[in-house]
Coordinates of C-alpha atoms in Angstrom, one line a residue:
X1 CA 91.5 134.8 100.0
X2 CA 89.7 133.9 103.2
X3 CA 89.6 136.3 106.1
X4 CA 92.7 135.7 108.5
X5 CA 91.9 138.8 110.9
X6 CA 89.3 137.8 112.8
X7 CA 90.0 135.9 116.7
X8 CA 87.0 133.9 117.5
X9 CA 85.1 132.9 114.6
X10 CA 88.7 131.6 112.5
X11 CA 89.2 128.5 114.8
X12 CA 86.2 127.3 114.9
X13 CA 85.8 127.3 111.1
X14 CA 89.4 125.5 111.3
X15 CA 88.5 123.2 113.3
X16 CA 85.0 122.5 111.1
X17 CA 87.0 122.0 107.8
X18 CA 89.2 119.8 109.6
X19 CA 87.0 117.7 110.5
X20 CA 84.9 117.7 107.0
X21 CA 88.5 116.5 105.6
X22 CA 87.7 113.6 107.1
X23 CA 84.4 112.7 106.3
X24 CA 81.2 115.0 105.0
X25 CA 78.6 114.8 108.4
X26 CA 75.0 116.1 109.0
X27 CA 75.2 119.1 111.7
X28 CA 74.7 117.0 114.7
X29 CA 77.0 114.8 113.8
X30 CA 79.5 117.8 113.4
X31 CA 78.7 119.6 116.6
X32 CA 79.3 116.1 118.3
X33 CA 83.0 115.6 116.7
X34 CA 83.8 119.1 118.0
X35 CA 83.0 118.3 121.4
X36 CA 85.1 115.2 121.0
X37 CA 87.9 117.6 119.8
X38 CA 87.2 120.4 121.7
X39 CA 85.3 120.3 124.4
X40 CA 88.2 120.3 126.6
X41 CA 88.7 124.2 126.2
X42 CA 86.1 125.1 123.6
X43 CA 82.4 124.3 124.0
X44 CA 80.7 125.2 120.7
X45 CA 76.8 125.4 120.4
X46 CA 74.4 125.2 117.8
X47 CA 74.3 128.7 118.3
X48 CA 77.8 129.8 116.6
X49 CA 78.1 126.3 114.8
X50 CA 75.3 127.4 112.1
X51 CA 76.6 130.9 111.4
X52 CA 80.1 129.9 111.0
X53 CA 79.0 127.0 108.3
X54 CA 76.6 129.8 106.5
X55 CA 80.0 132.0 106.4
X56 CA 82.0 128.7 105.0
X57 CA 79.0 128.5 102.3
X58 CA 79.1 132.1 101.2
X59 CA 83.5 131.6 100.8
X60 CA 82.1 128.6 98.8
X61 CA 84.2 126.7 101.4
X62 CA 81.7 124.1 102.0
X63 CA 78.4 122.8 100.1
X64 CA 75.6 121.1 101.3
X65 CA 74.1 118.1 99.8
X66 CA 71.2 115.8 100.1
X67 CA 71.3 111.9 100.5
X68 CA 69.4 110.3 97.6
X69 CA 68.6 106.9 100.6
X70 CA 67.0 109.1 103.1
X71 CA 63.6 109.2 103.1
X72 CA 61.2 111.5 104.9
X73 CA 62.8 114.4 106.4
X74 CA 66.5 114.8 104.6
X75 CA 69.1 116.6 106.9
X76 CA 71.9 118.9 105.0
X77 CA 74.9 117.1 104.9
X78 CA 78.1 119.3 104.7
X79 CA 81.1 118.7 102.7
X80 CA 84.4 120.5 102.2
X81 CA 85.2 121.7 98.8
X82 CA 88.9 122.4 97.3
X83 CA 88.5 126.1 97.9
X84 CA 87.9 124.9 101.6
X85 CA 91.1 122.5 101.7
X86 CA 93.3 125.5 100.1
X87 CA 91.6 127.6 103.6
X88 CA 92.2 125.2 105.9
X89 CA 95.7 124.6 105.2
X90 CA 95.9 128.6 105.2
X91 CA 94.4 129.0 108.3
X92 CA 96.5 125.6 109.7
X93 CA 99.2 127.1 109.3
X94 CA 98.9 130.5 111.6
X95 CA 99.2 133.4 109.4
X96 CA 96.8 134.9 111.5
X97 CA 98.2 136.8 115.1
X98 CA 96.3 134.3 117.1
X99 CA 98.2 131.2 116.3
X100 CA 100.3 131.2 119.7
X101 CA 97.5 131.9 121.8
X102 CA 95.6 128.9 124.0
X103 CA 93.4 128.3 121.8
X104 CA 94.7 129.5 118.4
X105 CA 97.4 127.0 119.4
X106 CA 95.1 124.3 120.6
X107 CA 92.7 124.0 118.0
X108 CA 95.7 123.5 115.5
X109 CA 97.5 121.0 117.6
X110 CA 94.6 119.0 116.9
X111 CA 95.0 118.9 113.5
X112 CA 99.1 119.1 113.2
X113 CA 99.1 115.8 111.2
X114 CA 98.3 117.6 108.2
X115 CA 101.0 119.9 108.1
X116 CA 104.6 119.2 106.8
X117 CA 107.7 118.4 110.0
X118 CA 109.2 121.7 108.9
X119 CA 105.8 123.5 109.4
X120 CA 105.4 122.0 112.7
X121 CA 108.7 122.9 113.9
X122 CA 107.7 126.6 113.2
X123 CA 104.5 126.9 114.8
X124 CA 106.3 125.1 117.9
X125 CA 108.7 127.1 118.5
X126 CA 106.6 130.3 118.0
X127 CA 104.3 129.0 120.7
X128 CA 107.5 128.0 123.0
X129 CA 108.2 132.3 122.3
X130 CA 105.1 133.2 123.3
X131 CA 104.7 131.5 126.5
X132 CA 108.5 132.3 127.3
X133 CA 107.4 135.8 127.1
X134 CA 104.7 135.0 129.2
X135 CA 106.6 133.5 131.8
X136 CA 109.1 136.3 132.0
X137 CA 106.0 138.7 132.5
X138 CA 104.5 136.3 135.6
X139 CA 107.9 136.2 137.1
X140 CA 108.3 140.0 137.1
X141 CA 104.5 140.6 138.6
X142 CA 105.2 138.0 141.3
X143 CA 108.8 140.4 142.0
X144 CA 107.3 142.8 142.1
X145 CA 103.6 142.9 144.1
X146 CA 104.7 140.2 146.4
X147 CA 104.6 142.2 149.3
X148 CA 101.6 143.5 148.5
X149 CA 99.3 140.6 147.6
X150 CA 97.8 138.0 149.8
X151 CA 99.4 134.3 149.6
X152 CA 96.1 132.8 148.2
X153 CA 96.8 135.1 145.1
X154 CA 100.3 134.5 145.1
X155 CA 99.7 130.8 145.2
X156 CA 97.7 131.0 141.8
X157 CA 100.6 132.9 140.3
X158 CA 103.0 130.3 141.2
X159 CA 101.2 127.8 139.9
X160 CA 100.1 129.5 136.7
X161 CA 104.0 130.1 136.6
X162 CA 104.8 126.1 137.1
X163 CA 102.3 125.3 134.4
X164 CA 103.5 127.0 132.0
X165 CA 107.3 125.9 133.1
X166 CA 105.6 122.3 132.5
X167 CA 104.4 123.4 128.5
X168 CA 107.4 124.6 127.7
X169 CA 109.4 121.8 128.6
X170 CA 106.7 119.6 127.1
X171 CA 107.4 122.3 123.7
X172 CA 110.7 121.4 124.1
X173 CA 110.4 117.7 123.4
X174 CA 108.1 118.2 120.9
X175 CA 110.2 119.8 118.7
X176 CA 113.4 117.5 119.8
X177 CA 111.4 114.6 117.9
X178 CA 110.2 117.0 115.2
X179 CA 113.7 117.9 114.6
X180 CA 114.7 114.1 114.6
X181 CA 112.6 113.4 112.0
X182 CA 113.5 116.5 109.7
X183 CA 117.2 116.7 110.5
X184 CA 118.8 113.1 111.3
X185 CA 120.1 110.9 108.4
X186 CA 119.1 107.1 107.9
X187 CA 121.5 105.1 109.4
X188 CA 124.1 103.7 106.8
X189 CA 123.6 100.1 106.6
X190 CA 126.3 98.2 107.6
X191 CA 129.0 95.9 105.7
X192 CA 127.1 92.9 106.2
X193 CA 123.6 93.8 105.7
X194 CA 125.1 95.8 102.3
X195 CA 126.8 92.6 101.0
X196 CA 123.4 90.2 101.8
X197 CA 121.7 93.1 100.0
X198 CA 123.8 93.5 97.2
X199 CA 123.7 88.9 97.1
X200 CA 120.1 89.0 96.8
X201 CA 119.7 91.6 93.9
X202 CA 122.1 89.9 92.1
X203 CA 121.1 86.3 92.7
X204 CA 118.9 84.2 89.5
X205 CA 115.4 83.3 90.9
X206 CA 115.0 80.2 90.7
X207 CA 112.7 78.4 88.8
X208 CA 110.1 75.2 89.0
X209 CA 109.2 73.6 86.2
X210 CA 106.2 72.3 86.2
X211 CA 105.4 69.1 85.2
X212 CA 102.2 68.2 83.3
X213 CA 99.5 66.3 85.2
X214 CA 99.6 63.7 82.3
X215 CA 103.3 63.2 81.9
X216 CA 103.2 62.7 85.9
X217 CA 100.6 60.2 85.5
X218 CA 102.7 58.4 83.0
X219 CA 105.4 58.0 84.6
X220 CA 104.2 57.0 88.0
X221 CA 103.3 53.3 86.9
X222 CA 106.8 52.6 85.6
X223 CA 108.3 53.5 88.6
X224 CA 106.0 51.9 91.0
X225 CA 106.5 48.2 88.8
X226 CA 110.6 49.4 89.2
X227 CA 110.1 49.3 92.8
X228 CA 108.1 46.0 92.7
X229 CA 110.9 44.7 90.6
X230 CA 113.8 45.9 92.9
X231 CA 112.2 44.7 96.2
X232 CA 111.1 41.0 94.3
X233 CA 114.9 40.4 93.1
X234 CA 115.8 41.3 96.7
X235 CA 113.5 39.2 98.7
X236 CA 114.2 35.7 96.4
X237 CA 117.2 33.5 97.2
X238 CA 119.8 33.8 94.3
X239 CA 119.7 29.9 92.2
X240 CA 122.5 28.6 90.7
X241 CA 122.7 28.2 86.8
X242 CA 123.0 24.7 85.2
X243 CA 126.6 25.3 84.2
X244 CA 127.6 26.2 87.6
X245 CA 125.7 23.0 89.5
X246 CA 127.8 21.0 87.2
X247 CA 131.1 22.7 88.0
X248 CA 130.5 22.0 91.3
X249 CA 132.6 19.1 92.7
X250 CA 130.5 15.7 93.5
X251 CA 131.8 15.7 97.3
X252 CA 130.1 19.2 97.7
X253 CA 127.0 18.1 95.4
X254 CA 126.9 15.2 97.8

């Protein structure tokens, strides 16, 4: 079992098997995808990137291997193993105590499309706990030293009070549309699409029947000289048989 009681060095070998899930990557190429990740609240170095892949090594959480097209110079690349997947979903989802901190919270928010809506939900609404607590704790400090603090402090306390107002809310509808998608049923079609449905299940397919090239060919001549025939019979004045000349008086004949 990995080692879920340590702070620091946890989420960043979180957010280093997350990232091998998608792809193995040289170290550069590592330490650059952090940034991308984290570098809003978490700049990571060379200098604690290295350890914590040694450490993921020794768990046998990552291996290293060598590009057979490189030449020259080959550079380690790092990939995650299965014992690694099993710790990263362990460590996604926050059986360790910092899971509702900043950045416990953080660096798993970046990764939350791995876990399951119900797991989501959980590690939510812990977080919305946590900084509820906090906020109840701010209020009472601001009660209670206002008189005695200047206003330039009590203006950072009000706003570190409206900020975290602003996460919970933003907590809030996060787990509304978590929720949603765990809880709400899929809405019962209705009479009319349920009757085209059940039509088209039950309907025969039709079928073409294809004709052979040769029988096409075949008959193509005999109806083009049917054609010919038709339009020749219709162009061509209709003549009189002999029998019928002769029954016709001699004034008309005349």
């Amino acid at each position: 079992m990995h080692r879920t009681d340590r702070k620091g060095p946890d989420m960043l070998e979180l957010a280093i098997l997350g990232l091998l899930k998608e792809r193995a990557m040289h170290g550069y190429q590592l330490k650059k995808r952090l940034a991308d990740t984290l570098g809003s609240f978490w700049q990571v170095s060379y200098g604690s990137l290295y350890p914590a892949l040694k450490r993921l090594q020794a768990d046998a959480a990552v291996e290293v291997t060598f590009p057979a097209e490189e030449v020259g110079r080959r550079k380690n690349v790092y990939r995650i193993t299965p014992k690694g997947e099993a710790i990263f979903a362990e460590l996604l989802e926050g059986v360790s105590h910092d899971a509702t901190g900043d950045n416990g919270f953080s660096v798993r928010f970046a990764f939350f499309g791995y876990l399951k809506p119900e797991t989501r939900i959980r590690l939510l609404e812990r977080r919305r706990a946590f900084l509820e607590s906090r906020w109840s704790t701010l209020k009472q400090s601001m009660q209670s030293y206002k008189e005695r603090i200047d206003s330039y402090t009590l203006s950072l306390m009000n706003h570190e009070l409206a900020t975290t107002e602003t996460d919970i809310r933003w907590l809030e509808e996060l787990i509304k549309t978590e929720q949603r998608q765990v809880f709400e049923p899929l809405p019962e079609p209705t009479p009319a699409k349920a009757k085209a449905a059940r039509r088209r299940s039950t309907a025969e397919p039709r079928v073409r029947t294809a004709t052979p090239r040769a029988a096409r060919s075949a008959r193509a001549p005999r109806a083009t000289a049917s054609m010919r025939s038709s339009r020749t019979l219709r162009s061509t004045p209709a003549i009189p048989a002999p029998e019928a000349v002769d029954a016709i008086p001699s004034k008309e004949r005349a």
